[in-house]
């Protein structure tokens, strides 16, 4: 199986990440919050990838940082808006699951999403605010 578990993230750089936290945070503090959230998510996704055999990918907007886990393939985001970046992520990498950078608590749901994609079923993790936190596409959806 050539599926992936992909974390879509912006590199935690002061002035570029989590700026909606400023104020009360400084740009540096907001970047540290973003980095902590991303690292927690990468650790959780790494554990799910161990269970499922899925490829680990970090779809990154920005430069790779030394603390980012070596087990993840780093792929640059392509496109202008979120819609293009998501579409291009699936086009470049094929079937699998894309999750946001602040979702370390969803391990079991990611296992289910990978299993669904392998059965030919797409999935989405809906958020209570009307958005989503995960998209899973099977091979038929990506072709």
PDB file of N, CA and C in Angstrom, residues 9-67:
ATOM      1  N   UNK A   9       1.323  21.741   7.435  1.00  0.00           N
ATOM      2  CA  UNK A   9       1.751  22.703   8.443  1.00  0.00           C
ATOM      3  C   UNK A   9       2.473  23.894   7.830  1.00  0.00           C
ATOM      4  N   UNK A  10       2.434  24.953   8.577  1.00  0.00           N
ATOM      5  CA  UNK A  10       3.248  26.124   8.303  1.00  0.00           C
ATOM      6  C   UNK A  10       4.433  26.048   9.265  1.00  0.00           C
ATOM      7  N   UNK A  11       5.633  26.279   8.769  1.00  0.00           N
ATOM      8  CA  UNK A  11       6.806  26.269   9.639  1.00  0.00           C
ATOM      9  C   UNK A  11       6.605  27.298  10.752  1.00  0.00           C
ATOM     10  N   UNK A  12       6.897  26.913  11.988  1.00  0.00           N
ATOM     11  CA  UNK A  12       6.678  27.819  13.118  1.00  0.00           C
ATOM     12  C   UNK A  12       7.753  28.909  13.203  1.00  0.00           C
ATOM     13  N   UNK A  13       7.530  29.962  12.455  1.00  0.00           N
ATOM     14  CA  UNK A  13       8.475  31.072  12.355  1.00  0.00           C
ATOM     15  C   UNK A  13       7.815  32.331  12.921  1.00  0.00           C
ATOM     16  N   UNK A  14       8.513  33.066  13.795  1.00  0.00           N
ATOM     17  CA  UNK A  14       7.933  34.305  14.343  1.00  0.00           C
ATOM     18  C   UNK A  14       7.455  35.251  13.241  1.00  0.00           C
ATOM     19  N   UNK A  15       6.225  35.708  13.408  1.00  0.00           N
ATOM     20  CA  UNK A  15       5.630  36.616  12.433  1.00  0.00           C
ATOM     21  C   UNK A  15       4.929  35.940  11.273  1.00  0.00           C
ATOM     22  N   UNK A  16       5.074  34.599  11.163  1.00  0.00           N
ATOM     23  CA  UNK A  16       4.438  33.848  10.071  1.00  0.00           C
ATOM     24  C   UNK A  16       3.461  32.796  10.563  1.00  0.00           C
ATOM     25  N   UNK A  17       3.545  32.398  11.822  1.00  0.00           N
ATOM     26  CA  UNK A  17       2.686  31.326  12.315  1.00  0.00           C
ATOM     27  C   UNK A  17       1.960  31.763  13.583  1.00  0.00           C
ATOM     28  N   UNK A  18       0.700  31.374  13.640  1.00  0.00           N
ATOM     29  CA  UNK A  18      -0.159  31.648  14.798  1.00  0.00           C
ATOM     30  C   UNK A  18      -0.212  33.130  15.152  1.00  0.00           C
ATOM     31  N   UNK A  19      -0.153  33.986  14.143  1.00  0.00           N
ATOM     32  CA  UNK A  19      -0.179  35.434  14.396  1.00  0.00           C
ATOM     33  C   UNK A  19      -1.510  35.892  14.982  1.00  0.00           C
ATOM     34  N   UNK A  20      -2.555  35.086  14.849  1.00  0.00           N
ATOM     35  CA  UNK A  20      -3.836  35.461  15.459  1.00  0.00           C
ATOM     36  C   UNK A  20      -3.751  35.445  16.985  1.00  0.00           C
ATOM     37  N   UNK A  21      -2.697  34.860  17.537  1.00  0.00           N
ATOM     38  CA  UNK A  21      -2.477  34.871  18.984  1.00  0.00           C
ATOM     39  C   UNK A  21      -1.822  36.173  19.466  1.00  0.00           C
ATOM     40  N   UNK A  22      -1.472  37.045  18.519  1.00  0.00           N
ATOM     41  CA  UNK A  22      -0.751  38.273  18.850  1.00  0.00           C
ATOM     42  C   UNK A  22      -1.662  39.495  18.702  1.00  0.00           C
ATOM     43  N   UNK A  23      -1.822  40.285  19.707  1.00  0.00           N
ATOM     44  CA  UNK A  23      -1.538  39.996  21.102  1.00  0.00           C
ATOM     45  C   UNK A  23      -2.567  39.009  21.646  1.00  0.00           C
ATOM     46  N   UNK A  24      -2.369  38.448  22.763  1.00  0.00           N
ATOM     47  CA  UNK A  24      -1.461  38.814  23.842  1.00  0.00           C
ATOM     48  C   UNK A  24      -0.051  38.251  23.680  1.00  0.00           C
ATOM     49  N   UNK A  25       0.149  37.258  22.811  1.00  0.00           N
ATOM     50  CA  UNK A  25       1.491  36.689  22.653  1.00  0.00           C
ATOM     51  C   UNK A  25       2.354  37.596  21.785  1.00  0.00           C
ATOM     52  N   UNK A  26       3.663  37.465  21.949  1.00  0.00           N
ATOM     53  CA  UNK A  26       4.590  38.061  20.995  1.00  0.00           C
ATOM     54  C   UNK A  26       4.683  37.112  19.801  1.00  0.00           C
ATOM     55  N   UNK A  27       5.270  37.558  18.706  1.00  0.00           N
ATOM     56  CA  UNK A  27       5.450  36.672  17.556  1.00  0.00           C
ATOM     57  C   UNK A  27       6.304  35.459  17.927  1.00  0.00           C
ATOM     58  N   UNK A  28       7.309  35.658  18.755  1.00  0.00           N
ATOM     59  CA  UNK A  28       8.170  34.557  19.176  1.00  0.00           C
ATOM     60  C   UNK A  28       7.391  33.539  20.011  1.00  0.00           C
ATOM     61  N   UNK A  29       6.558  34.021  20.934  1.00  0.00           N
ATOM     62  CA  UNK A  29       5.748  33.116  21.757  1.00  0.00           C
ATOM     63  C   UNK A  29       4.762  32.332  20.885  1.00  0.00           C
ATOM     64  N   UNK A  30       4.133  33.025  19.949  1.00  0.00           N
ATOM     65  CA  UNK A  30       3.180  32.359  19.056  1.00  0.00           C
ATOM     66  C   UNK A  30       3.870  31.282  18.223  1.00  0.00           C
ATOM     67  N   UNK A  31       5.076  31.551  17.766  1.00  0.00           N
ATOM     68  CA  UNK A  31       5.825  30.555  16.991  1.00  0.00           C
ATOM     69  C   UNK A  31       6.176  29.356  17.866  1.00  0.00           C
ATOM     70  N   UNK A  32       6.484  29.573  19.137  1.00  0.00           N
ATOM     71  CA  UNK A  32       6.775  28.451  20.046  1.00  0.00           C
ATOM     72  C   UNK A  32       5.522  27.603  20.273  1.00  0.00           C
ATOM     73  N   UNK A  33       4.361  28.244  20.396  1.00  0.00           N
ATOM     74  CA  UNK A  33       3.102  27.500  20.529  1.00  0.00           C
ATOM     75  C   UNK A  33       2.877  26.657  19.272  1.00  0.00           C
ATOM     76  N   UNK A  34       3.082  27.257  18.106  1.00  0.00           N
ATOM     77  CA  UNK A  34       2.900  26.534  16.844  1.00  0.00           C
ATOM     78  C   UNK A  34       3.862  25.351  16.752  1.00  0.00           C
ATOM     79  N   UNK A  35       5.112  25.563  17.141  1.00  0.00           N
ATOM     80  CA  UNK A  35       6.095  24.485  17.100  1.00  0.00           C
ATOM     81  C   UNK A  35       5.737  23.344  18.028  1.00  0.00           C
ATOM     82  N   UNK A  36       5.251  23.674  19.226  1.00  0.00           N
ATOM     83  CA  UNK A  36       4.850  22.629  20.179  1.00  0.00           C
ATOM     84  C   UNK A  36       3.664  21.835  19.650  1.00  0.00           C
ATOM     85  N   UNK A  37       2.676  22.531  19.091  1.00  0.00           N
ATOM     86  CA  UNK A  37       1.506  21.845  18.531  1.00  0.00           C
ATOM     87  C   UNK A  37       1.914  20.939  17.373  1.00  0.00           C
ATOM     88  N   UNK A  38       2.778  21.431  16.510  1.00  0.00           N
ATOM     89  CA  UNK A  38       3.236  20.637  15.372  1.00  0.00           C
ATOM     90  C   UNK A  38       4.019  19.416  15.841  1.00  0.00           C
ATOM     91  N   UNK A  39       4.924  19.595  16.782  1.00  0.00           N
ATOM     92  CA  UNK A  39       5.707  18.459  17.253  1.00  0.00           C
ATOM     93  C   UNK A  39       4.810  17.404  17.897  1.00  0.00           C
ATOM     94  N   UNK A  40       3.848  17.824  18.719  1.00  0.00           N
ATOM     95  CA  UNK A  40       2.916  16.867  19.327  1.00  0.00           C
ATOM     96  C   UNK A  40       2.142  16.103  18.260  1.00  0.00           C
ATOM     97  N   UNK A  41       1.722  16.795  17.210  1.00  0.00           N
ATOM     98  CA  UNK A  41       0.981  16.139  16.127  1.00  0.00           C
ATOM     99  C   UNK A  41       1.883  15.165  15.376  1.00  0.00           C
ATOM    100  N   UNK A  42       3.117  15.557  15.101  1.00  0.00           N
ATOM    101  CA  UNK A  42       4.043  14.656  14.405  1.00  0.00           C
ATOM    102  C   UNK A  42       4.307  13.391  15.214  1.00  0.00           C
ATOM    103  N   UNK A  43       4.434  13.518  16.512  1.00  0.00           N
ATOM    104  CA  UNK A  43       4.639  12.343  17.375  1.00  0.00           C
ATOM    105  C   UNK A  43       3.428  11.422  17.296  1.00  0.00           C
ATOM    106  N   UNK A  44       2.228  12.000  17.355  1.00  0.00           N
ATOM    107  CA  UNK A  44       1.002  11.190  17.278  1.00  0.00           C
ATOM    108  C   UNK A  44       0.873  10.506  15.915  1.00  0.00           C
ATOM    109  N   UNK A  45       1.141  11.226  14.846  1.00  0.00           N
ATOM    110  CA  UNK A  45       1.049  10.658  13.496  1.00  0.00           C
ATOM    111  C   UNK A  45       2.114   9.584  13.308  1.00  0.00           C
ATOM    112  N   UNK A  46       3.286   9.779  13.878  1.00  0.00           N
ATOM    113  CA  UNK A  46       4.340   8.777  13.799  1.00  0.00           C
ATOM    114  C   UNK A  46       3.874   7.458  14.414  1.00  0.00           C
ATOM    115  N   UNK A  47       3.196   7.532  15.549  1.00  0.00           N
ATOM    116  CA  UNK A  47       2.685   6.322  16.201  1.00  0.00           C
ATOM    117  C   UNK A  47       1.629   5.636  15.339  1.00  0.00           C
ATOM    118  N   UNK A  48       0.756   6.411  14.709  1.00  0.00           N
ATOM    119  CA  UNK A  48      -0.270   5.838  13.831  1.00  0.00           C
ATOM    120  C   UNK A  48       0.387   5.200  12.608  1.00  0.00           C
ATOM    121  N   UNK A  49       1.396   5.843  12.064  1.00  0.00           N
ATOM    122  CA  UNK A  49       2.098   5.281  10.904  1.00  0.00           C
ATOM    123  C   UNK A  49       2.763   3.957  11.272  1.00  0.00           C
ATOM    124  N   UNK A  50       3.271   3.854  12.493  1.00  0.00           N
ATOM    125  CA  UNK A  50       3.834   2.574  12.938  1.00  0.00           C
ATOM    126  C   UNK A  50       2.779   1.469  12.908  1.00  0.00           C
ATOM    127  N   UNK A  51       1.554   1.805  13.300  1.00  0.00           N
ATOM    128  CA  UNK A  51       0.462   0.821  13.330  1.00  0.00           C
ATOM    129  C   UNK A  51      -0.048   0.459  11.943  1.00  0.00           C
ATOM    130  N   UNK A  52      -0.065   1.432  11.041  1.00  0.00           N
ATOM    131  CA  UNK A  52      -0.724   1.241   9.752  1.00  0.00           C
ATOM    132  C   UNK A  52       0.229   0.982   8.586  1.00  0.00           C
ATOM    133  N   UNK A  53       1.493   1.317   8.756  1.00  0.00           N
ATOM    134  CA  UNK A  53       2.441   1.179   7.659  1.00  0.00           C
ATOM    135  C   UNK A  53       2.353   2.299   6.635  1.00  0.00           C
ATOM    136  N   UNK A  54       1.615   3.348   6.935  1.00  0.00           N
ATOM    137  CA  UNK A  54       1.487   4.465   6.009  1.00  0.00           C
ATOM    138  C   UNK A  54       2.770   5.285   5.976  1.00  0.00           C
ATOM    139  N   UNK A  55       3.011   5.913   4.850  1.00  0.00           N
ATOM    140  CA  UNK A  55       4.160   6.806   4.696  1.00  0.00           C
ATOM    141  C   UNK A  55       3.940   8.062   5.536  1.00  0.00           C
ATOM    142  N   UNK A  56       4.965   8.521   6.218  1.00  0.00           N
ATOM    143  CA  UNK A  56       4.916   9.742   7.025  1.00  0.00           C
ATOM    144  C   UNK A  56       5.376  10.910   6.166  1.00  0.00           C
ATOM    145  N   UNK A  57       4.524  11.948   6.067  1.00  0.00           N
ATOM    146  CA  UNK A  57       4.853  13.114   5.254  1.00  0.00           C
ATOM    147  C   UNK A  57       4.505  14.373   6.022  1.00  0.00           C
ATOM    148  N   UNK A  58       5.383  15.351   5.946  1.00  0.00           N
ATOM    149  CA  UNK A  58       5.104  16.691   6.441  1.00  0.00           C
ATOM    150  C   UNK A  58       5.016  17.586   5.223  1.00  0.00           C
ATOM    151  N   UNK A  59       3.806  18.054   4.916  1.00  0.00           N
ATOM    152  CA  UNK A  59       3.577  18.971   3.794  1.00  0.00           C
ATOM    153  C   UNK A  59       3.764  20.374   4.362  1.00  0.00           C
ATOM    154  N   UNK A  60       4.904  20.959   4.076  1.00  0.00           N
ATOM    155  CA  UNK A  60       5.371  22.134   4.805  1.00  0.00           C
ATOM    156  C   UNK A  60       5.343  23.400   3.971  1.00  0.00           C
ATOM    157  N   UNK A  61       4.811  24.443   4.574  1.00  0.00           N
ATOM    158  CA  UNK A  61       4.898  25.803   4.037  1.00  0.00           C
ATOM    159  C   UNK A  61       6.020  26.476   4.814  1.00  0.00           C
ATOM    160  N   UNK A  62       7.178  26.586   4.199  1.00  0.00           N
ATOM    161  CA  UNK A  62       8.331  27.168   4.868  1.00  0.00           C
ATOM    162  C   UNK A  62       9.501  26.204   4.869  1.00  0.00           C
ATOM    163  N   UNK A  63      10.551  26.615   5.566  1.00  0.00           N
ATOM    164  CA  UNK A  63      11.789  25.839   5.583  1.00  0.00           C
ATOM    165  C   UNK A  63      11.758  24.742   6.645  1.00  0.00           C
ATOM    166  N   UNK A  64      12.348  23.614   6.307  1.00  0.00           N
ATOM    167  CA  UNK A  64      12.513  22.519   7.273  1.00  0.00           C
ATOM    168  C   UNK A  64      13.371  23.019   8.427  1.00  0.00           C
ATOM    169  N   UNK A  65      13.051  22.559   9.636  1.00  0.00           N
ATOM    170  CA  UNK A  65      13.802  22.955  10.820  1.00  0.00           C
ATOM    171  C   UNK A  65      14.489  21.733  11.415  1.00  0.00           C
ATOM    172  N   UNK A  66      15.635  21.922  12.070  1.00  0.00           N
ATOM    173  CA  UNK A  66      16.431  20.789  12.546  1.00  0.00           C
ATOM    174  C   UNK A  66      15.689  19.852  13.498  1.00  0.00           C
ATOM    175  N   UNK A  67      14.721  20.325  14.242  1.00  0.00           N
ATOM    176  CA  UNK A  67      14.015  19.497  15.220  1.00  0.00           C
ATOM    177  C   UNK A  67      12.930  18.624  14.595  1.00  0.00           C
TER     178      UNK A  67
END
